[in-house]
Amino acid sequence: MKLKFTNLMLMGALCLSVTAFAGNGPKPANQKHHTIPPKKYIDPANMDLSVKPGDNFFEYANGNWIKQNAIPAKETRWGSFNILRQENTDRLLGLLNEVSKTPGQPKGSLKQRVGDLYASGMDSLTIEKKGYTPIAADLARINNITDLNGIVNELVYERVNGIGSPLFGFGVGQDEKNVDRYIVSLRQGGTTLPDRDNYLKSDARTQKIQDALKTYITTLFTLTGTSADEAAKNADMIFELEKALAKSQLSRVAQRDPHLTYNKFSVLDFSKTTPHLNWVKLLPMLKVAGQDTIIVGQPAFFKDADALLAATPVNDLKTYLKWNILKGSASSLSSPFVKAGFAYSSSLSGQKVQTPRNERMSGLIDGSIGELLGQLYVEKYFTPAAKKYMVDLVNNLKVTLGDRIKRLDWMSEETKARALKKLAAFRVKIGYPDKWEVYNGLVINRDDYAGNLRRIAVWRYNFNVSRLGKPVDRTRFGMTPPTVNASYNPTNNEIAFPAGILQFPFFDFGADDAINYGGIAAVIGHEMTHGFDDEGRQYDADGTLRDWWTKDDADKFKTRADRVVAQYNAFTVVDTMHVNGRLTLGENLADLGGLNVAYEAFKKTKQGQSNTKIDGFTPDQRFFLSWAQVWRSSQRPEAAAQRILTDPHSPEQFRTNAPVTNMDAWYTAFDVKPGDKMYKSPEDRIKVW
């Protein structure tokens, strides 16, 4: 759950128990607690007790639930995360329906902008009448381009005016080696399919995806008046152009090396490598003034992209630019465009029916003006008690991780001291930002859905570039409050937990400690461990990309990490496709470390030190079963195959099974013996953090 944009010590005894916050003392006199059956946090009905836990712990813990809960047609996978996200979507829809049905709010107010954006997106009659007229002027402008200079000017125009970002990625972010300063960064881009391998492979599954893209391109062009033959030719040309860009892109595994993607140039020197993209002239046009240096993620890509610009006929480049506008706008146009987009995306994901319009609008608003909508969400659904509990639990886990670092038998005292310094410097964000973004100047009109989206894009672009020259704002949250996720940001050395994840099965005030420590505590430990995974360990206490390891300690870490890579590489997901242990290494290390930290912290609680069973399960069994049900999920084979290429997280069954095989306590809890399919001898169990 790391987001690369991608704690405080507990006073007193480390015996933090959920029951201290759950109100398990005397009940009010008028409470008829006998009429409410106790909640089964671990329900045997969801388990497949015919499976030995040592053969497949994921199936043992979740098998019957998966059999009895088919993936809904509008989903590509279904499990604990999806259920929570659906519940939060339903909550957001309640809020959106309320504010959108009360027109006349003061112009520019929170409720006016949230309500009117939702109303504009739900006004399908107006959207249908407009067809593709919202982008007609853009397509006409491209028609008037006559030379390569016009193409380059259009690349700039589209970014500045919230239209698109063809050919390459551009933005402003923290300088990873000078984290108190913002700097311009350039990144590879220009392709449509999710991963470069979707262009470069030729197996049947990949060919089907490539054909779907070509069909999508053809359809969108025909919908704007292009003949079928010409549209098909456009599709072939665009695919070949994007394939050429894909060949120049770094793989996702290569991009996990932050030193490889940190390349600082003077603007003048970098411009010499891309003669048709003169960054000295382009940056001011991109509203970036006074910058003498830039960070380039993949310099070779830009050299090749520049050569491709020069070698491609201007008319083909014009067609490519039109395609970028079409694909970027399709979801906001009339239904034929939207249906074409879904037909394409479903070929990658296996999704059977399109997500209902109101849910799509909810997600769009959360993703575009989420700190306005988030204020309504937090006011109704997030309590100070939950935030306090999380603060205390984070502190507990910080101390526990610190104790584990001190006991490492493979790390020198010198590196341990620096690791503890970094741990102590962790920033913690819980629930929602301390200071809300108010989107000053953003205008939302009730009858202009496409215009609203473009104004939002312009606002976000201007906000991003306006940060140059200002102090780095470390208060920004990075995720919206309803988000069911958590993150670690290496350049801020911070962990963040939005309000949306603080619900069962991750967290419940009424649950016993085993449930919450196997759930939300393991998530907290996961994010903390990201600070010390194969990427995070390369950033120091203040977030700077700087080596703080002795060579011997770094070598020992890499040896252990390589064993994790090998373990996950052996897992088969679909057909002959295996987990990419190198791509998923950071998340796998975080799962392993997080579960170990959470278990050790759990053993400091009263329940963790007892053997009292609940619903037939010991405290340790409940801890591990809680972990397993967090990852309860099934997915469509198309989505599984695509995730292998693009997702740095391993599939859920392996996130459940792999970490526990390296923990002695799991073997004891479930009496796992030699001969069980998941059994690993003690000397083969991997221990890192």
mmCIF file of C-alpha atoms in Angstrom, residues 171-394:
data_model
loop_
_atom_site.group_PDB
_atom_site.id
_atom_site.type_symbol
_atom_site.label_atom_id
_atom_site.label_comp_id
_atom_site.label_asym_id
_atom_site.label_seq_id
_atom_site.Cartn_x
_atom_site.Cartn_y
_atom_site.Cartn_z
ATOM 1 C CA GLY A 171 5.212 17.736 -12.938
ATOM 2 C CA VAL A 172 6.628 19.469 -9.899
ATOM 3 C CA GLY A 173 7.616 17.548 -6.787
ATOM 4 C CA GLN A 174 10.205 17.294 -4.049
ATOM 5 C CA ASP A 175 13.832 17.029 -5.048
ATOM 6 C CA GLU A 176 14.739 13.645 -3.582
ATOM 7 C CA LYS A 177 18.257 14.817 -2.772
ATOM 8 C CA ASN A 178 17.172 18.238 -1.492
ATOM 9 C CA VAL A 179 13.791 17.492 0.061
ATOM 10 C CA ASP A 180 13.074 21.022 1.250
ATOM 11 C CA ARG A 181 12.928 22.182 -2.371
ATOM 12 C CA TYR A 182 10.454 21.619 -5.183
ATOM 13 C CA ILE A 183 11.827 20.869 -8.635
ATOM 14 C CA VAL A 184 10.519 20.120 -12.123
ATOM 15 C CA SER A 185 10.578 16.470 -13.146
ATOM 16 C CA LEU A 186 10.127 14.789 -16.518
ATOM 17 C CA ARG A 187 9.041 11.159 -16.886
ATOM 18 C CA GLN A 188 8.512 8.647 -19.658
ATOM 19 C CA GLY A 189 4.983 8.421 -21.029
ATOM 20 C CA GLY A 190 2.998 8.655 -24.229
ATOM 21 C CA THR A 191 1.419 5.184 -24.190
ATOM 22 C CA THR A 192 -2.132 3.995 -23.555
ATOM 23 C CA LEU A 193 -1.844 0.365 -22.469
ATOM 24 C CA PRO A 194 -1.044 -0.123 -18.774
ATOM 25 C CA ASP A 195 2.474 -1.479 -19.193
ATOM 26 C CA ARG A 196 5.200 -1.456 -21.830
ATOM 27 C CA ASP A 197 5.064 -5.264 -21.995
ATOM 28 C CA ASN A 198 1.505 -4.985 -23.332
ATOM 29 C CA TYR A 199 3.132 -3.648 -26.501
ATOM 30 C CA LEU A 200 6.242 -5.796 -26.577
ATOM 31 C CA LYS A 201 4.880 -9.288 -25.967
ATOM 32 C CA SER A 202 3.132 -11.355 -28.639
ATOM 33 C CA ASP A 203 1.286 -14.133 -26.781
ATOM 34 C CA ALA A 204 -2.427 -14.676 -27.326
ATOM 35 C CA ARG A 205 -3.477 -12.804 -24.187
ATOM 36 C CA THR A 206 -1.384 -9.772 -25.130
ATOM 37 C CA GLN A 207 -2.587 -9.869 -28.742
ATOM 38 C CA LYS A 208 -6.179 -9.728 -27.528
ATOM 39 C CA ILE A 209 -5.389 -6.613 -25.483
ATOM 40 C CA GLN A 210 -3.610 -4.975 -28.423
ATOM 41 C CA ASP A 211 -6.588 -5.690 -30.686
ATOM 42 C CA ALA A 212 -8.924 -4.165 -28.097
ATOM 43 C CA LEU A 213 -6.852 -0.979 -28.079
ATOM 44 C CA LYS A 214 -6.956 -0.746 -31.863
ATOM 45 C CA THR A 215 -10.723 -1.266 -31.809
ATOM 46 C CA TYR A 216 -11.058 1.479 -29.211
ATOM 47 C CA ILE A 217 -9.012 3.913 -31.287
ATOM 48 C CA THR A 218 -10.996 3.074 -34.409
ATOM 49 C CA THR A 219 -14.322 3.510 -32.628
ATOM 50 C CA LEU A 220 -13.510 6.916 -31.149
ATOM 51 C CA PHE A 221 -12.322 8.270 -34.464
ATOM 52 C CA THR A 222 -15.423 7.031 -36.284
ATOM 53 C CA LEU A 223 -17.611 8.624 -33.617
ATOM 54 C CA THR A 224 -16.099 11.988 -34.557
ATOM 55 C CA GLY A 225 -16.769 11.587 -38.284
ATOM 56 C CA THR A 226 -13.690 9.764 -39.560
ATOM 57 C CA SER A 227 -14.375 7.043 -42.137
ATOM 58 C CA ALA A 228 -14.024 3.455 -40.980
ATOM 59 C CA ASP A 229 -11.056 2.778 -43.271
ATOM 60 C CA GLU A 230 -9.193 5.897 -42.195
ATOM 61 C CA ALA A 231 -9.967 5.229 -38.532
ATOM 62 C CA ALA A 232 -8.514 1.722 -38.829
ATOM 63 C CA LYS A 233 -5.370 3.141 -40.433
ATOM 64 C CA ASN A 234 -5.164 5.655 -37.589
ATOM 65 C CA ALA A 235 -5.345 2.818 -35.090
ATOM 66 C CA ASP A 236 -2.486 0.910 -36.715
ATOM 67 C CA MET A 237 -0.309 4.002 -36.915
ATOM 68 C CA ILE A 238 -1.003 5.075 -33.330
ATOM 69 C CA PHE A 239 -0.295 1.596 -32.023
ATOM 70 C CA GLU A 240 3.055 1.459 -33.809
ATOM 71 C CA LEU A 241 3.994 4.921 -32.552
ATOM 72 C CA GLU A 242 3.107 3.988 -28.974
ATOM 73 C CA LYS A 243 4.959 0.692 -29.370
ATOM 74 C CA ALA A 244 8.076 2.631 -30.358
ATOM 75 C CA LEU A 245 7.701 4.726 -27.201
ATOM 76 C CA ALA A 246 7.197 1.562 -25.127
ATOM 77 C CA LYS A 247 10.457 0.112 -26.425
ATOM 78 C CA SER A 248 12.281 3.121 -24.974
ATOM 79 C CA GLN A 249 10.615 2.937 -21.567
ATOM 80 C CA LEU A 250 12.254 1.504 -18.473
ATOM 81 C CA SER A 251 10.541 -1.541 -16.989
ATOM 82 C CA ARG A 252 8.598 -1.209 -13.753
ATOM 83 C CA VAL A 253 11.267 -3.225 -11.966
ATOM 84 C CA ALA A 254 14.016 -0.891 -13.184
ATOM 85 C CA GLN A 255 11.990 2.106 -12.036
ATOM 86 C CA ARG A 256 12.043 0.762 -8.487
ATOM 87 C CA ASP A 257 15.668 1.918 -8.255
ATOM 88 C CA PRO A 258 15.416 5.557 -7.126
ATOM 89 C CA HIS A 259 19.022 6.263 -8.053
ATOM 90 C CA LEU A 260 18.422 5.076 -11.611
ATOM 91 C CA THR A 261 15.489 7.476 -12.029
ATOM 92 C CA TYR A 262 17.174 10.449 -10.332
ATOM 93 C CA ASN A 263 19.022 12.250 -13.105
ATOM 94 C CA LYS A 264 19.590 15.961 -12.556
ATOM 95 C CA PHE A 265 20.463 18.111 -15.554
ATOM 96 C CA SER A 266 20.874 21.780 -16.231
ATOM 97 C CA VAL A 267 17.992 22.794 -18.465
ATOM 98 C CA LEU A 268 20.454 23.916 -21.126
ATOM 99 C CA ASP A 269 22.420 20.662 -21.117
ATOM 100 C CA PHE A 270 19.333 18.476 -21.252
ATOM 101 C CA SER A 271 17.946 20.521 -24.145
ATOM 102 C CA LYS A 272 21.041 19.625 -26.146
ATOM 103 C CA THR A 273 20.033 15.938 -25.946
ATOM 104 C CA THR A 274 16.539 16.672 -27.321
ATOM 105 C CA PRO A 275 17.038 19.183 -30.150
ATOM 106 C CA HIS A 276 13.356 19.252 -31.100
ATOM 107 C CA LEU A 277 12.247 19.762 -27.490
ATOM 108 C CA ASN A 278 14.033 22.908 -26.357
ATOM 109 C CA TRP A 279 13.336 22.953 -22.648
ATOM 110 C CA VAL A 280 14.845 26.407 -22.257
ATOM 111 C CA LYS A 281 11.891 27.692 -24.291
ATOM 112 C CA LEU A 282 9.316 25.088 -23.289
ATOM 113 C CA LEU A 283 9.507 25.474 -19.506
ATOM 114 C CA PRO A 284 8.359 29.127 -19.478
ATOM 115 C CA MET A 285 5.517 28.115 -21.818
ATOM 116 C CA LEU A 286 4.645 25.454 -19.206
ATOM 117 C CA LYS A 287 4.420 28.245 -16.603
ATOM 118 C CA VAL A 288 7.781 27.282 -15.119
ATOM 119 C CA ALA A 289 10.103 30.245 -14.850
ATOM 120 C CA GLY A 290 13.540 30.715 -13.356
ATOM 121 C CA GLN A 291 14.460 27.026 -13.177
ATOM 122 C CA ASP A 292 18.005 26.136 -14.149
ATOM 123 C CA THR A 293 17.839 22.409 -13.317
ATOM 124 C CA ILE A 294 15.386 19.559 -13.828
ATOM 125 C CA ILE A 295 15.092 15.906 -12.822
ATOM 126 C CA VAL A 296 14.661 13.446 -15.677
ATOM 127 C CA GLY A 297 13.446 9.981 -14.762
ATOM 128 C CA GLN A 298 14.478 8.241 -17.975
ATOM 129 C CA PRO A 299 16.891 10.345 -20.099
ATOM 130 C CA ALA A 300 17.219 7.714 -22.845
ATOM 131 C CA PHE A 301 13.443 7.750 -23.353
ATOM 132 C CA PHE A 302 13.453 11.485 -24.056
ATOM 133 C CA LYS A 303 16.299 11.181 -26.517
ATOM 134 C CA ASP A 304 14.379 8.463 -28.393
ATOM 135 C CA ALA A 305 11.059 10.328 -28.165
ATOM 136 C CA ASP A 306 12.699 13.420 -29.609
ATOM 137 C CA ALA A 307 14.063 11.400 -32.520
ATOM 138 C CA LEU A 308 10.636 9.825 -33.016
ATOM 139 C CA LEU A 309 9.054 13.275 -33.244
ATOM 140 C CA ALA A 310 11.478 14.257 -35.980
ATOM 141 C CA ALA A 311 11.029 11.013 -37.922
ATOM 142 C CA THR A 312 7.211 10.867 -37.808
ATOM 143 C CA PRO A 313 5.154 12.736 -40.438
ATOM 144 C CA VAL A 314 3.374 15.764 -39.033
ATOM 145 C CA ASN A 315 -0.015 14.429 -40.091
ATOM 146 C CA ASP A 316 0.617 11.242 -38.095
ATOM 147 C CA LEU A 317 1.615 13.290 -35.064
ATOM 148 C CA LYS A 318 -1.579 15.311 -35.442
ATOM 149 C CA THR A 319 -3.557 12.058 -35.424
ATOM 150 C CA TYR A 320 -1.695 10.945 -32.311
ATOM 151 C CA LEU A 321 -2.538 14.232 -30.573
ATOM 152 C CA LYS A 322 -6.203 13.853 -31.526
ATOM 153 C CA TRP A 323 -6.164 10.344 -30.060
ATOM 154 C CA ASN A 324 -4.849 11.680 -26.760
ATOM 155 C CA ILE A 325 -7.705 14.172 -26.587
ATOM 156 C CA LEU A 326 -10.260 11.534 -27.523
ATOM 157 C CA LYS A 327 -9.158 8.968 -24.955
ATOM 158 C CA GLY A 328 -8.748 11.590 -22.237
ATOM 159 C CA SER A 329 -12.245 12.980 -22.804
ATOM 160 C CA ALA A 330 -14.262 9.887 -23.724
ATOM 161 C CA SER A 331 -15.602 9.269 -20.219
ATOM 162 C CA SER A 332 -17.094 12.788 -20.074
ATOM 163 C CA LEU A 333 -18.770 12.679 -23.490
ATOM 164 C CA SER A 334 -21.985 11.038 -24.706
ATOM 165 C CA SER A 335 -22.774 7.373 -24.142
ATOM 166 C CA PRO A 336 -21.226 5.952 -27.354
ATOM 167 C CA PHE A 337 -17.834 7.274 -26.227
ATOM 168 C CA VAL A 338 -18.340 5.984 -22.699
ATOM 169 C CA LYS A 339 -19.395 2.549 -23.939
ATOM 170 C CA ALA A 340 -16.349 2.348 -26.200
ATOM 171 C CA GLY A 341 -14.128 3.140 -23.236
ATOM 172 C CA PHE A 342 -15.728 0.426 -21.147
ATOM 173 C CA ALA A 343 -15.418 -2.149 -23.935
ATOM 174 C CA TYR A 344 -11.689 -1.443 -24.059
ATOM 175 C CA SER A 345 -11.117 -1.449 -20.292
ATOM 176 C CA SER A 346 -13.150 -4.628 -19.802
ATOM 177 C CA SER A 347 -10.830 -6.448 -22.194
ATOM 178 C CA LEU A 348 -8.011 -5.774 -19.746
ATOM 179 C CA SER A 349 -9.932 -6.344 -16.524
ATOM 180 C CA GLY A 350 -12.698 -8.815 -17.311
ATOM 181 C CA GLN A 351 -15.324 -6.506 -15.792
ATOM 182 C CA LYS A 352 -18.760 -7.636 -16.990
ATOM 183 C CA VAL A 353 -20.909 -4.524 -16.697
ATOM 184 C CA GLN A 354 -20.052 -0.898 -16.337
ATOM 185 C CA THR A 355 -19.960 0.701 -12.902
ATOM 186 C CA PRO A 356 -23.229 2.616 -12.358
ATOM 187 C CA ARG A 357 -23.041 6.267 -13.325
ATOM 188 C CA ASN A 358 -23.643 7.582 -9.817
ATOM 189 C CA GLU A 359 -20.758 5.499 -8.462
ATOM 190 C CA ARG A 360 -18.484 6.696 -11.256
ATOM 191 C CA MET A 361 -19.383 10.271 -10.369
ATOM 192 C CA SER A 362 -18.728 9.630 -6.681
ATOM 193 C CA GLY A 363 -15.263 8.313 -7.495
ATOM 194 C CA LEU A 364 -14.563 11.212 -9.842
ATOM 195 C CA ILE A 365 -15.491 13.831 -7.245
ATOM 196 C CA ASP A 366 -13.469 12.067 -4.558
ATOM 197 C CA GLY A 367 -10.502 12.012 -6.926
ATOM 198 C CA SER A 368 -10.793 15.601 -8.147
ATOM 199 C CA ILE A 369 -12.061 17.784 -5.285
ATOM 200 C CA GLY A 370 -11.734 15.170 -2.575
ATOM 201 C CA GLU A 371 -10.862 17.541 0.253
ATOM 202 C CA LEU A 372 -14.199 19.304 -0.179
ATOM 203 C CA LEU A 373 -16.186 16.083 -0.240
ATOM 204 C CA GLY A 374 -13.899 14.680 2.456
ATOM 205 C CA GLN A 375 -14.945 17.364 4.912
ATOM 206 C CA LEU A 376 -18.537 16.173 4.647
ATOM 207 C CA TYR A 377 -17.429 12.557 5.058
ATOM 208 C CA VAL A 378 -15.291 13.183 8.137
ATOM 209 C CA GLU A 379 -17.944 15.294 9.817
ATOM 210 C CA LYS A 380 -20.433 12.439 9.631
ATOM 211 C CA TYR A 381 -18.353 9.268 9.777
ATOM 212 C CA PHE A 382 -15.045 9.766 11.594
ATOM 213 C CA THR A 383 -14.744 10.151 15.349
ATOM 214 C CA PRO A 384 -11.987 11.700 17.470
ATOM 215 C CA ALA A 385 -11.932 8.446 19.454
ATOM 216 C CA ALA A 386 -10.838 6.518 16.371
ATOM 217 C CA LYS A 387 -8.057 8.997 15.708
ATOM 218 C CA LYS A 388 -6.852 8.800 19.310
ATOM 219 C CA TYR A 389 -6.823 5.023 19.202
ATOM 220 C CA MET A 390 -4.752 5.068 16.030
ATOM 221 C CA VAL A 391 -2.248 7.541 17.477
ATOM 222 C CA ASP A 392 -1.717 5.325 20.514
ATOM 223 C CA LEU A 393 -1.453 2.174 18.435
ATOM 224 C CA VAL A 394 1.072 3.757 16.067
#
